[in-house]
CSV table of C-alpha atoms in Angstrom, one decimal:
chain,number,residue,atom,x,y,z
A,26,SER,CA,34.6,-4.3,-0.3
A,27,LYS,CA,31.7,-2.1,0.8
A,28,ASP,CA,29.5,-3.4,-2.0
A,29,ASP,CA,30.1,-7.0,-0.9
A,30,GLU,CA,29.2,-6.1,2.7
A,31,TRP,CA,26.0,-4.5,1.6
A,32,ALA,CA,25.2,-7.4,-0.7
A,33,CYS,CA,25.5,-9.7,2.3
A,34,ALA,CA,23.3,-7.4,4.4
A,35,ILE,CA,20.6,-7.4,1.6
A,36,SER,CA,20.8,-11.2,1.3
A,37,SER,CA,20.3,-11.7,5.0
A,38,SER,CA,17.2,-9.4,4.9
A,39,SER,CA,15.6,-11.2,1.9
A,40,PRO,CA,12.9,-13.9,2.3
A,41,THR,CA,13.9,-17.4,3.5
A,42,THR,CA,12.8,-20.7,2.0
A,43,ALA,CA,9.3,-21.3,0.7
A,44,GLU,CA,8.8,-23.9,3.4
A,45,ASP,CA,9.6,-21.3,6.1
A,46,ILE,CA,7.3,-18.8,4.6
A,47,GLN,CA,4.4,-21.3,4.3
A,48,GLY,CA,4.9,-22.2,8.0
A,49,ARG,CA,4.7,-18.6,9.0
A,50,ARG,CA,1.6,-18.1,7.0
A,51,GLN,CA,-0.2,-21.0,8.6
A,52,GLN,CA,0.8,-19.8,12.1
A,53,LEU,CA,-0.3,-16.2,11.3
A,54,ALA,CA,-3.6,-17.5,9.9
A,55,ALA,CA,-4.3,-19.6,13.1
A,56,GLU,CA,-3.6,-16.6,15.4
A,57,ILE,CA,-5.8,-14.2,13.4
A,58,ASP,CA,-8.7,-16.5,12.5
A,59,GLY,CA,-8.8,-18.5,15.7
A,60,ASN,CA,-8.4,-21.7,13.8
A,61,ASP,CA,-11.2,-20.8,11.3
A,62,SER,CA,-13.6,-19.8,14.0
A,63,ARG,CA,-13.3,-16.0,14.4
A,64,ARG,CA,-16.5,-14.2,13.6
A,65,HIS,CA,-15.0,-10.8,12.6
A,66,ILE,CA,-11.5,-10.0,11.3
A,67,ILE,CA,-10.5,-6.4,11.0
A,68,LEU,CA,-7.3,-5.2,9.2
A,69,ILE,CA,-6.3,-1.6,9.8
A,70,LEU,CA,-3.5,-0.2,7.6
A,71,CYS,CA,-2.0,3.2,8.6
A,72,ASP,CA,0.1,4.3,5.7
A,73,GLY,CA,3.7,5.1,6.7
A,74,MET,CA,3.3,4.3,10.4
A,75,GLY,CA,6.5,2.3,10.9
A,76,ASN,CA,7.8,1.0,14.2
A,77,SER,CA,10.2,3.9,14.6
A,78,ILE,CA,7.3,6.4,14.4
A,79,LEU,CA,5.4,4.6,17.2
A,80,GLN,CA,8.5,4.4,19.4
A,81,SER,CA,9.5,8.0,19.0
A,82,THR,CA,5.9,9.3,19.4
A,83,LEU,CA,4.2,7.2,22.0
A,84,ASP,CA,5.1,6.0,25.5
A,85,GLU,CA,6.5,2.5,25.8
A,86,GLN,CA,3.4,1.3,27.6
A,87,SER,CA,0.9,3.0,25.3
A,88,PHE,CA,-1.9,1.0,23.8
A,89,LEU,CA,-0.2,0.5,20.4
A,90,ASN,CA,3.3,-0.1,21.7
A,91,ARG,CA,2.5,-2.6,24.3
A,92,ASN,CA,0.4,-4.6,21.8
A,93,ASN,CA,3.0,-4.4,19.0
A,94,GLN,CA,5.1,-7.4,18.2
A,95,GLN,CA,7.9,-5.3,16.7
A,96,GLN,CA,10.0,-8.1,15.2
A,97,ARG,CA,7.1,-9.9,13.5
A,98,LEU,CA,6.7,-8.1,10.2
A,99,ARG,CA,8.7,-6.1,7.7
A,100,ALA,CA,7.8,-4.3,4.6
A,101,VAL,CA,8.3,-5.7,1.1
A,102,PHE,CA,11.0,-4.2,-1.1
A,103,PRO,CA,10.7,-1.6,-2.4
A,104,SER,CA,9.1,-0.2,0.8
A,105,THR,CA,6.5,1.8,-1.1
A,106,THR,CA,2.7,1.9,-1.1
A,107,PRO,CA,1.9,0.4,-4.5
A,108,ALA,CA,4.3,-2.5,-3.9
A,109,ALA,CA,2.8,-3.2,-0.4
A,110,LEU,CA,-0.9,-2.7,-1.2
A,111,THR,CA,-0.7,-4.8,-4.3
A,112,THR,CA,1.0,-7.5,-2.2
A,113,LEU,CA,-1.9,-7.4,0.3
A,114,ALA,CA,-4.4,-7.5,-2.6
A,115,THR,CA,-2.8,-10.5,-4.4
A,116,ALA,CA,-1.0,-12.4,-1.6
A,117,SER,CA,2.1,-12.3,-3.9
A,118,TRP,CA,5.5,-10.7,-4.0
A,119,PRO,CA,6.3,-7.6,-6.0
A,120,GLY,CA,8.3,-9.6,-8.5
A,121,ILE,CA,5.1,-11.5,-9.2
A,122,HIS,CA,2.3,-9.0,-9.0
A,123,GLY,CA,4.0,-6.4,-11.3
A,124,MET,CA,3.9,-3.2,-9.1
A,125,PRO,CA,7.3,-3.0,-7.4
A,126,GLY,CA,7.2,0.8,-7.3
A,127,TRP,CA,5.8,4.0,-8.7
A,128,ASN,CA,5.8,5.2,-12.3
A,129,LEU,CA,7.2,2.0,-13.7
A,130,ARG,CA,8.2,2.1,-17.4
A,131,ASP,CA,6.5,-0.3,-19.8
A,132,LYS,CA,5.6,-0.5,-23.5
A,133,LYS,CA,3.0,-2.3,-25.5
A,134,GLY,CA,3.7,-3.5,-29.0
A,135,CYS,CA,6.7,-3.8,-31.3
A,136,ASP,CA,7.9,-1.1,-33.6
A,137,PHE,CA,8.9,-1.7,-37.2
A,138,PRO,CA,11.0,0.4,-39.6
A,139,GLY,CA,9.2,3.3,-41.2
A,140,SER,CA,5.7,2.2,-40.1
A,141,ASN,CA,3.2,3.8,-37.9
A,142,ASN,CA,1.6,0.4,-37.3
A,143,GLN,CA,-1.9,1.7,-38.0
A,144,GLN,CA,-2.8,-1.0,-40.5
A,145,HIS,CA,-3.1,-3.9,-38.2
A,146,ASP,CA,-4.3,-3.6,-34.6
A,147,ASP,CA,-2.4,-6.7,-33.5
A,148,ASP,CA,0.8,-5.0,-34.6
A,149,LYS,CA,0.1,-1.6,-33.2
A,150,ALA,CA,2.9,-0.2,-31.1
A,151,HIS,CA,2.6,2.4,-28.4
A,152,PRO,CA,5.2,4.8,-26.9
A,153,PRO,CA,6.6,3.8,-23.5
A,154,VAL,CA,4.4,4.7,-20.5
A,155,GLN,CA,5.1,5.4,-16.9
A,156,LEU,CA,2.4,3.4,-15.1
A,157,LEU,CA,0.6,5.4,-12.4
A,158,VAL,CA,-1.8,3.2,-10.5
A,159,LEU,CA,-2.6,5.0,-7.3
A,160,SER,CA,-4.6,7.7,-9.0
A,161,ASP,CA,-8.2,8.3,-9.9
A,162,HIS,CA,-7.7,6.2,-13.0
A,163,ILE,CA,-4.7,4.0,-14.0
A,164,ARG,CA,-2.8,6.2,-16.5
A,165,ASP,CA,0.5,7.2,-18.0
A,166,ALA,CA,2.1,9.7,-15.7
A,167,ARG,CA,4.1,11.3,-18.5
A,168,SER,CA,1.2,12.0,-20.9
A,169,GLY,CA,-1.7,11.9,-18.5
A,170,LYS,CA,-3.5,9.5,-20.9
A,171,PHE,CA,-5.5,6.5,-19.6
A,172,ALA,CA,-3.6,3.2,-19.7
A,173,SER,CA,-6.3,1.9,-22.0
A,174,GLU,CA,-5.2,4.5,-24.6
A,175,MET,CA,-1.6,3.3,-24.4
A,176,GLY,CA,-2.3,-0.3,-25.3
A,177,PHE,CA,-3.3,-1.8,-21.9
A,178,ASP,CA,-6.7,-3.3,-22.7
A,179,SER,CA,-7.6,-4.3,-19.2
A,180,TRP,CA,-6.4,-4.0,-15.6
A,181,ASP,CA,-5.0,-7.5,-15.8
A,182,GLU,CA,-2.4,-6.3,-18.2
A,183,VAL,CA,-1.3,-3.7,-15.7
A,184,PHE,CA,-1.6,-5.8,-12.5
A,185,VAL,CA,-0.3,-9.1,-13.9
A,186,GLN,CA,-1.6,-11.0,-10.8
A,187,GLN,CA,-5.3,-11.3,-10.1
A,188,PRO,CA,-6.5,-10.0,-6.7
A,189,TRP,CA,-7.5,-12.8,-4.3
A,190,ALA,CA,-10.9,-11.0,-3.8
A,191,ARG,CA,-11.8,-12.1,-7.4
A,192,GLN,CA,-11.9,-15.7,-6.1
A,193,VAL,CA,-14.4,-14.8,-3.4
A,194,PRO,CA,-18.1,-15.4,-4.3
A,195,HIS,CA,-19.9,-12.1,-4.4
A,196,ASN,CA,-23.3,-13.4,-3.3
A,197,ASN,CA,-24.5,-15.5,-0.4
A,198,ASN,CA,-27.0,-17.6,-2.4
A,199,THR,CA,-26.7,-20.7,-0.2
A,200,SER,CA,-29.2,-21.3,2.6
A,201,ASN,CA,-26.6,-23.3,4.5
A,202,THR,CA,-25.3,-21.1,7.3
A,203,ALA,CA,-22.1,-23.2,7.6
A,204,ASN,CA,-21.2,-22.5,4.0
A,205,ARG,CA,-21.9,-18.8,4.0
A,206,GLN,CA,-19.0,-16.5,3.1
A,207,ARG,CA,-17.6,-13.6,5.1
A,208,ARG,CA,-19.0,-10.2,4.2
A,209,MET,CA,-16.1,-8.1,2.8
A,210,ILE,CA,-16.0,-4.5,4.0
A,211,TYR,CA,-13.6,-1.9,2.5
A,212,ILE,CA,-13.3,1.5,4.1
A,213,ASN,CA,-11.0,4.3,2.8
A,214,ALA,CA,-11.0,7.7,1.2
A,215,TYR,CA,-10.3,6.2,-2.3
A,216,ASN,CA,-13.1,3.7,-2.9
A,217,GLY,CA,-14.1,4.0,-6.5
A,218,ASP,CA,-10.6,4.7,-7.9
A,219,ASP,CA,-9.1,2.3,-10.5
A,220,TYR,CA,-6.6,0.8,-8.1
A,221,GLN,CA,-9.2,0.1,-5.3
A,222,GLU,CA,-11.6,-1.3,-7.8
A,223,TRP,CA,-9.0,-3.7,-9.2
A,224,SER,CA,-7.8,-4.8,-5.8
A,225,GLN,CA,-11.4,-5.4,-4.8
A,226,GLY,CA,-11.6,-7.8,-7.8
A,227,THR,CA,-13.3,-5.9,-10.6
A,228,ASN,CA,-12.5,-7.1,-14.1
A,229,ASN,CA,-12.9,-4.0,-16.2
A,230,GLN,CA,-13.5,-5.5,-19.7
A,231,ASN,CA,-15.9,-2.7,-20.6
A,232,GLN,CA,-13.7,0.3,-19.6
A,233,ASN,CA,-15.8,3.0,-21.3
A,234,GLU,CA,-19.0,2.1,-19.5
A,235,ASN,CA,-17.0,1.7,-16.3
A,236,ARG,CA,-15.4,5.1,-16.6
A,237,LYS,CA,-18.8,6.8,-17.3
A,238,ARG,CA,-20.2,5.1,-14.2
A,239,LYS,CA,-17.6,6.5,-11.8
A,240,HIS,CA,-16.3,9.6,-13.4
A,241,SER,CA,-17.2,11.9,-10.6
A,242,ASP,CA,-15.7,10.2,-7.5
A,243,ALA,CA,-14.3,6.9,-8.7
A,244,THR,CA,-10.7,5.7,-8.8
A,245,ASP,CA,-9.8,2.3,-10.3
A,246,PHE,CA,-8.1,0.4,-7.5
A,247,SER,CA,-11.1,0.0,-5.2
A,248,GLU,CA,-13.1,-2.0,-7.8
A,249,TRP,CA,-10.1,-4.2,-8.7
A,250,GLN,CA,-9.3,-4.8,-5.0
A,251,MET,CA,-12.8,-6.1,-4.2
A,252,GLY,CA,-12.9,-8.6,-7.1
A,253,LYS,CA,-16.4,-7.6,-8.3
A,254,GLN,CA,-17.2,-7.5,-12.0
A,255,ALA,CA,-17.4,-4.2,-13.7
A,256,LEU,CA,-21.1,-3.8,-14.2
A,257,SER,CA,-23.3,-1.0,-15.6
A,258,ASP,CA,-25.2,1.3,-13.3
A,259,THR,CA,-28.4,-0.7,-13.5
A,260,LYS,CA,-26.8,-4.0,-12.8
A,261,GLN,CA,-24.9,-2.7,-9.9
A,262,GLN,CA,-28.0,-1.3,-8.3
A,263,GLN,CA,-29.8,-4.6,-8.6
A,264,SER,CA,-26.9,-6.4,-6.9
A,265,SER,CA,-28.2,-5.9,-3.4
A,266,SER,CA,-27.1,-9.3,-2.1
A,267,THR,CA,-23.5,-8.6,-2.8
A,268,LEU,CA,-21.0,-9.8,-0.1
A,269,PHE,CA,-18.9,-6.7,-0.7
A,270,GLU,CA,-19.6,-3.4,1.0
A,271,THR,CA,-17.7,-0.1,0.9
A,272,ALA,CA,-17.6,3.1,3.0
A,273,LYS,CA,-15.9,6.2,1.8
A,274,ILE,CA,-14.3,8.6,4.3
A,275,GLU,CA,-13.0,12.1,3.6
A,276,GLU,CA,-9.3,12.9,3.0
A,277,THR,CA,-7.2,15.8,4.4
A,278,ALA,CA,-6.5,18.7,2.1
A,279,PHE,CA,-2.9,19.3,1.2
A,280,ASP,CA,-3.0,23.0,2.1
A,281,THR,CA,-3.8,22.1,5.7
A,282,LEU,CA,-0.7,19.9,6.3
A,283,GLY,CA,1.5,21.4,8.9
A,284,GLU,CA,-1.4,23.4,10.4
A,285,PRO,CA,-3.4,22.2,13.4
A,286,LYS,CA,-6.4,21.8,11.1
A,287,GLY,CA,-4.5,19.1,9.1
A,288,SER,CA,-4.0,16.8,12.0
A,289,VAL,CA,-7.5,17.5,13.5
A,290,ASP,CA,-9.1,16.6,10.1
A,291,ALA,CA,-6.9,13.5,9.7
A,292,ILE,CA,-8.0,12.2,13.1
A,293,GLN,CA,-11.6,13.0,12.5
A,294,TYR,CA,-11.7,11.2,9.2
A,295,TYR,CA,-10.0,8.2,10.8
A,296,ARG,CA,-12.6,8.3,13.5
A,297,ASP,CA,-15.3,8.3,10.8
A,298,GLY,CA,-13.7,5.2,9.4
A,299,ILE,CA,-13.7,3.5,12.8
A,300,THR,CA,-17.4,4.4,13.3
A,301,ALA,CA,-18.3,3.1,9.8
A,302,ALA,CA,-16.6,-0.2,10.7
A,303,LEU,CA,-18.5,-0.4,13.9
A,304,ASP,CA,-21.8,0.2,12.1
A,305,LEU,CA,-21.2,-2.5,9.6
A,306,ILE,CA,-19.9,-5.0,12.1
A,307,ALA,CA,-23.0,-4.3,14.3
A,308,LYS,CA,-25.3,-4.9,11.3
A,309,ALA,CA,-23.5,-8.2,10.5
A,310,GLU,CA,-23.9,-9.2,14.2
A,311,ARG,CA,-27.6,-8.7,14.0
A,312,ASP,CA,-27.8,-10.7,10.7
A,313,GLY,CA,-25.6,-13.5,12.0
A,314,GLU,CA,-22.9,-12.8,9.4
A,315,SER,CA,-19.1,-13.0,9.6
A,316,THR,CA,-17.0,-10.1,8.3
A,317,PHE,CA,-13.6,-9.1,7.0
A,318,THR,CA,-13.1,-5.4,7.3
A,319,TYR,CA,-10.2,-3.5,5.7
A,320,LEU,CA,-9.7,0.0,6.9
A,321,TYR,CA,-7.0,2.1,5.2
A,322,THR,CA,-5.9,5.6,6.1
A,323,ALA,CA,-3.3,7.6,4.3
A,324,HIS,CA,-1.9,9.0,7.6
A,325,PRO,CA,0.6,9.6,9.0
A,326,ASP,CA,2.2,9.1,5.6
A,327,LYS,CA,0.6,12.1,3.9
A,328,HIS,CA,1.7,14.4,6.8
A,329,MET,CA,5.3,13.0,6.8
A,330,HIS,CA,5.9,13.4,3.1
A,331,ALA,CA,5.1,17.1,3.5
A,332,LEU,CA,6.7,17.8,6.8
A,333,GLY,CA,9.3,15.1,7.6
A,334,VAL,CA,9.1,12.7,10.5
A,335,GLU,CA,9.9,14.9,13.5
A,336,HIS,CA,7.2,17.6,13.0
A,337,VAL,CA,4.8,18.1,15.9
A,338,GLU,CA,1.8,17.5,13.7
A,339,ILE,CA,3.0,13.9,13.1
A,340,SER,CA,2.9,13.2,16.8
A,341,ASN,CA,-0.6,14.6,17.0
A,342,VAL,CA,-1.9,12.4,14.2
A,343,VAL,CA,-0.3,9.2,15.6
A,344,ARG,CA,-1.7,9.9,19.1
A,345,GLY,CA,-5.1,10.5,17.6
A,346,ILE,CA,-4.9,7.2,15.6
A,347,GLU,CA,-4.0,5.4,18.8
A,348,SER,CA,-6.9,6.9,20.7
A,349,GLU,CA,-9.4,6.0,18.1
A,350,THR,CA,-8.0,2.5,17.7
A,351,GLU,CA,-8.3,1.9,21.5
A,352,ARG,CA,-11.9,3.2,21.4
A,353,PHE,CA,-12.6,0.7,18.6
A,354,TRP,CA,-11.2,-2.2,20.7
A,355,ARG,CA,-13.2,-1.1,23.7
A,356,VAL,CA,-16.5,-1.1,21.8
A,357,LEU,CA,-15.8,-4.5,20.4
A,358,GLY,CA,-15.3,-5.7,24.0
A,359,ASP,CA,-18.9,-4.8,24.8
A,360,ARG,CA,-21.4,-6.4,22.3
A,361,GLU,CA,-24.3,-4.8,24.0
A,362,ALA,CA,-22.8,-1.3,23.5
A,363,LEU,CA,-22.0,-2.1,19.9
A,364,LEU,CA,-25.5,-3.2,19.1
A,365,ALA,CA,-26.9,-0.2,20.9
A,366,GLY,CA,-24.7,2.2,18.9
A,367,LYS,CA,-22.9,3.4,22.1
A,368,TYR,CA,-19.5,3.9,20.6
A,369,ASP,CA,-18.1,6.8,22.7
A,370,LEU,CA,-16.6,4.6,25.4
A,371,ASP,CA,-13.5,6.8,25.6
A,372,SER,CA,-15.4,9.2,27.9
A,373,ASN,CA,-15.1,8.7,31.7
A,374,VAL,CA,-12.1,6.4,31.0
A,375,GLY,CA,-11.5,5.4,34.6
A,376,VAL,CA,-15.1,4.2,35.1
A,377,GLN,CA,-15.1,2.6,31.7
A,378,GLN,CA,-11.9,0.6,32.3
A,379,GLU,CA,-13.3,-0.7,35.6
A,380,SER,CA,-16.5,-1.6,33.8
A,381,CYS,CA,-14.6,-3.4,31.0
A,382,SER,CA,-12.5,-5.4,33.5
A,383,THR,CA,-15.7,-6.9,35.0
A,384,LYS,CA,-17.0,-7.9,31.5
A,385,LYS,CA,-16.9,-11.6,30.7
A,386,GLU,CA,-15.4,-12.8,27.5
A,387,GLU,CA,-18.8,-13.9,26.2
A,388,ASP,CA,-19.9,-10.2,26.5
A,389,ALA,CA,-17.4,-9.2,23.8
A,390,VAL,CA,-17.7,-9.4,20.1
A,391,ASP,CA,-15.8,-12.4,18.7
A,392,ALA,CA,-13.2,-10.3,16.8
A,393,THR,CA,-9.6,-10.0,15.9
A,394,VAL,CA,-8.0,-6.7,15.0
A,395,VAL,CA,-4.7,-6.6,13.1
A,396,MET,CA,-3.0,-3.2,12.7
A,397,THR,CA,0.0,-2.6,10.6
A,398,ALA,CA,1.6,-0.3,8.0
A,399,ASP,CA,2.9,-0.6,4.4
A,400,HIS,CA,6.3,1.0,5.3
A,401,GLY,CA,8.0,3.4,7.6
A,402,HIS,CA,9.6,6.8,6.9
A,403,VAL,CA,12.8,8.8,7.1
A,404,THR,CA,13.3,12.5,6.9
A,405,VAL,CA,15.3,13.7,3.9
A,406,HIS,CA,16.9,17.1,4.6
A,407,PRO,CA,18.0,19.4,1.7
A,408,GLN,CA,21.6,18.3,2.2
A,409,ASP,CA,20.5,14.7,1.7
A,410,MET,CA,19.0,15.4,-1.8
A,411,VAL,CA,21.2,14.3,-4.6
A,412,THR,CA,20.8,15.0,-8.3
A,413,LEU,CA,22.4,12.8,-11.0
A,414,PRO,CA,25.3,14.5,-12.7
A,415,ALA,CA,25.4,15.0,-16.5
A,416,SER,CA,27.9,12.3,-17.0
A,417,ILE,CA,25.4,9.8,-15.6
A,418,LEU,CA,22.3,11.3,-17.3
A,419,GLU,CA,23.8,11.0,-20.8
A,420,LEU,CA,23.9,7.2,-20.3
A,421,LEU,CA,20.2,6.9,-19.3
A,422,GLU,CA,16.9,7.1,-21.2
A,423,TYR,CA,14.8,7.0,-18.0
A,424,ALA,CA,15.6,7.6,-14.3
A,425,CYS,CA,12.7,6.6,-12.1
A,426,ILE,CA,13.7,8.7,-9.1
A,427,GLY,CA,12.1,11.2,-6.8
A,428,VAL,CA,12.4,12.8,-3.3
A,429,HIS,CA,9.4,11.1,-1.7
A,430,GLY,CA,10.5,7.5,-2.3
A,431,LYS,CA,11.5,6.6,-5.8
A,432,GLY,CA,14.9,8.1,-5.3
A,433,ARG,CA,15.6,5.7,-2.4
A,434,HIS,CA,15.3,2.7,-4.8
A,435,GLY,CA,15.9,4.4,-8.1
A,436,TYR,CA,15.3,2.3,-11.2
A,437,LEU,CA,17.7,3.3,-13.9
A,438,TYR,CA,17.0,2.5,-17.6
A,439,CYS,CA,20.2,2.7,-19.7
A,440,ARG,CA,20.6,3.6,-23.3
A,441,ALA,CA,21.2,0.5,-25.2
A,442,GLY,CA,24.7,-1.1,-24.6
A,443,LEU,CA,25.8,1.5,-22.0
A,444,GLN,CA,25.3,-0.6,-18.8
A,445,LYS,CA,29.0,-1.2,-18.2
A,446,ALA,CA,29.8,2.5,-18.7
A,447,LEU,CA,27.2,3.4,-16.1
A,448,GLN,CA,28.8,1.0,-13.5
A,449,GLN,CA,32.2,2.4,-14.2
A,450,ARG,CA,31.2,6.0,-13.9
A,451,TRP,CA,29.1,5.4,-10.8
A,452,LYS,CA,32.2,4.2,-8.9
A,453,THR,CA,34.1,7.4,-9.8
A,454,ILE,CA,31.5,9.7,-8.3
A,455,ASP,CA,31.9,9.6,-4.5
A,456,GLU,CA,28.5,11.0,-3.6
A,457,LEU,CA,26.9,8.1,-5.6
A,458,HIS,CA,29.3,5.3,-4.8
A,459,HIS,CA,29.4,6.0,-1.0
A,460,HIS,CA,25.7,6.5,-0.5
A,461,PHE,CA,23.9,4.3,-3.0
A,462,LEU,CA,24.4,0.6,-3.8
A,463,LEU,CA,24.1,0.1,-7.6
A,464,VAL,CA,22.7,-3.4,-8.2
A,465,THR,CA,21.8,-4.9,-11.5
A,466,ILE,CA,18.2,-6.1,-11.6
A,467,GLU,CA,19.4,-9.6,-12.2
A,468,GLU,CA,21.5,-9.4,-9.0
A,469,ALA,CA,18.5,-8.0,-7.1
A,470,ILE,CA,16.4,-10.9,-8.3
A,471,GLU,CA,19.1,-13.4,-7.3
A,472,LEU,CA,19.3,-11.8,-3.8
A,473,GLY,CA,15.5,-12.3,-3.4
A,474,LEU,CA,14.7,-8.6,-3.1
A,475,PHE,CA,11.5,-8.8,-5.1
A,476,GLY,CA,10.6,-12.1,-3.4
A,477,PRO,CA,11.8,-15.7,-3.3
A,478,LYS,CA,10.3,-16.8,-6.6
A,479,CYS,CA,11.5,-16.0,-10.1
A,480,MET,CA,10.3,-12.7,-11.4
A,481,ARG,CA,7.5,-12.9,-14.0
A,482,MET,CA,8.4,-12.2,-17.5
A,483,GLU,CA,5.8,-9.4,-17.7
A,484,VAL,CA,7.3,-7.6,-14.7
A,485,ARG,CA,11.0,-7.7,-15.7
A,486,PRO,CA,10.9,-4.9,-18.4
A,487,ARG,CA,9.4,-2.5,-15.9
A,488,LEU,CA,12.5,-2.3,-13.8
A,489,GLY,CA,15.1,-1.2,-16.3
A,490,ASP,CA,18.8,-2.2,-15.8
A,491,PHE,CA,19.8,-1.2,-12.3
A,492,VAL,CA,18.3,-0.3,-8.9
A,493,SER,CA,20.2,2.3,-6.9
A,494,ILE,CA,19.5,1.5,-3.2
A,495,SER,CA,20.1,4.3,-0.7
A,496,ILE,CA,22.2,3.1,2.3
A,497,GLY,CA,21.5,6.1,4.5
A,498,LYS,CA,19.4,9.2,4.2
A,499,LYS,CA,20.7,10.4,0.8
A,500,THR,CA,17.9,10.3,-1.9
A,501,LEU,CA,18.1,10.8,-5.6
A,502,VAL,CA,15.9,13.7,-6.7
A,503,THR,CA,14.8,15.2,-10.0
A,504,PRO,CA,16.1,18.6,-11.2
A,505,SER,CA,12.7,20.2,-10.5
A,506,GLU,CA,12.6,18.7,-7.0
A,507,ASN,CA,16.0,20.1,-6.4
A,508,GLU,CA,14.8,23.5,-7.3
A,509,THR,CA,11.7,23.3,-5.1
A,510,PHE,CA,13.0,21.5,-2.0
A,511,CYS,CA,16.8,21.7,-1.8
A,512,LYS,CA,17.1,25.4,-2.8
A,513,GLY,CA,13.9,26.1,-0.8
A,514,CYS,CA,15.5,24.5,2.3
A,515,GLN,CA,12.4,22.2,2.8
A,516,CYS,CA,12.8,18.8,4.4
A,517,GLN,CA,10.6,16.0,3.1
A,518,GLY,CA,9.5,12.5,4.3
A,519,ALA,CA,10.6,9.5,2.2
A,520,HIS,CA,10.7,5.8,2.0
A,521,GLY,CA,11.5,3.0,-0.4
A,522,SER,CA,14.9,1.7,0.6
A,523,LEU,CA,16.1,-1.0,3.0
A,524,HIS,CA,16.7,1.3,5.9
A,525,PRO,CA,15.3,-0.2,9.2
A,526,ASP,CA,13.1,2.9,9.7
A,527,GLU,CA,11.5,2.1,6.4
A,528,MET,CA,11.3,-1.7,6.5
A,529,HIS,CA,10.3,-2.4,10.1
A,530,ILE,CA,6.5,-2.2,10.4
A,531,PRO,CA,4.1,-2.9,13.3
A,532,PHE,CA,2.2,-6.1,13.9
A,533,ILE,CA,-0.4,-5.1,16.5
A,534,LEU,CA,-2.6,-8.1,17.2
A,535,LEU,CA,-5.7,-7.7,19.3
A,536,GLU,CA,-7.7,-10.9,19.8
A,537,PRO,CA,-10.0,-12.2,22.5
A,538,SER,CA,-7.4,-13.7,24.8
A,539,SER,CA,-5.5,-10.4,24.9
A,540,ARG,CA,-8.3,-8.5,26.7
């Protein structure tokens, strides 16, 4: 049957054995870190910039395409930003880290008959929440309340896996140069938000003080990602010897997307991020330090969500990203220029290339650059937008769907006892049965879609009963999105399914021997 064929296809795309994965990890680490000897490692993540975008936008022999090992990496499932960034922050699969998607439903506490549960804090129950983590603060998307107001006492109850950065010492107190740690550098437009703070390793036990400290420009993920402790203003100012540094760049305004200003701004802000990375690496070179730099840009994803994949402004953004990345690699190839702050090596390209070719390897900074993405994109046209019919909605209490991605791996939460009814009705509706594979969460776990390990108990309730996986361009949308985009004849960019354009992501490796 068609379902069996797709199940086989999904199974073949799922992770292989733990031994195979460990072998790949070790090989990858050796290539990137030069067998534990590389002075500087730089990770650049361009949101949404899948292989198909590079292939359709750039020439085959362009800088990014010729350095891209296209078959090396693929996105996690679901191919969404929270799933991918949390995997990067924890080195664990979505079924382990607890963020396999957007607006996941969860609930704290147990209800009892006729009780408001106010007498005993330990028994206090809260209404279900829709966890929104890529926001200024981690909150319930439905009510807008902070997660801490809905029973989640710390970020570790939202992200059930700790970020690896929390295991990294935050100070270089040793006088032994051989034992000194890498300086960790995080550059993005969201440093200070709850998600960035968590992924940078903060443990926000004192949430009220933490929220006061960063209420103006802070978002939670940056602190968590860096692994640092949530300290008061005074303590943070005194922590001058910290190994963690951040630089914040600007973000493109939504009302400029689709206009030339939108792409110009996106490229300029990425350029600012590249320059910030060069400044901090140059400082580390002078101080004799090693670094790990993580530069994240929300482009071209932000443009594609609003415009679709084929819009001319997408091409402009991707070409600008390529140009700035090539400039970055050229400067790293000339240590003297780096230390002198001469970063504009993209002028007089012919002369510069000749000059670079005569440079010796010892003239370059000892650095590896890895460039990748969290997922790719597909264009969803109005005729591809599908709303759930009333006969399906009456069986559900929550449908985690949406045009920009959730609807390509929709999590469906049934009313109690109606799972079989949903399966039966789904098969009778051609538009659903022919374009979406309805899989129970247990089947998806067995197929390894959320990773090769068993799903953690804390994660399982967040996924409901079924996941509806798009097998083409069709995407499940909410009624309000149908009014806005479908009737308004507006195409949108989306991701989240197992489509090759969404799953195949670049692995661009720039290391000393590739010069």
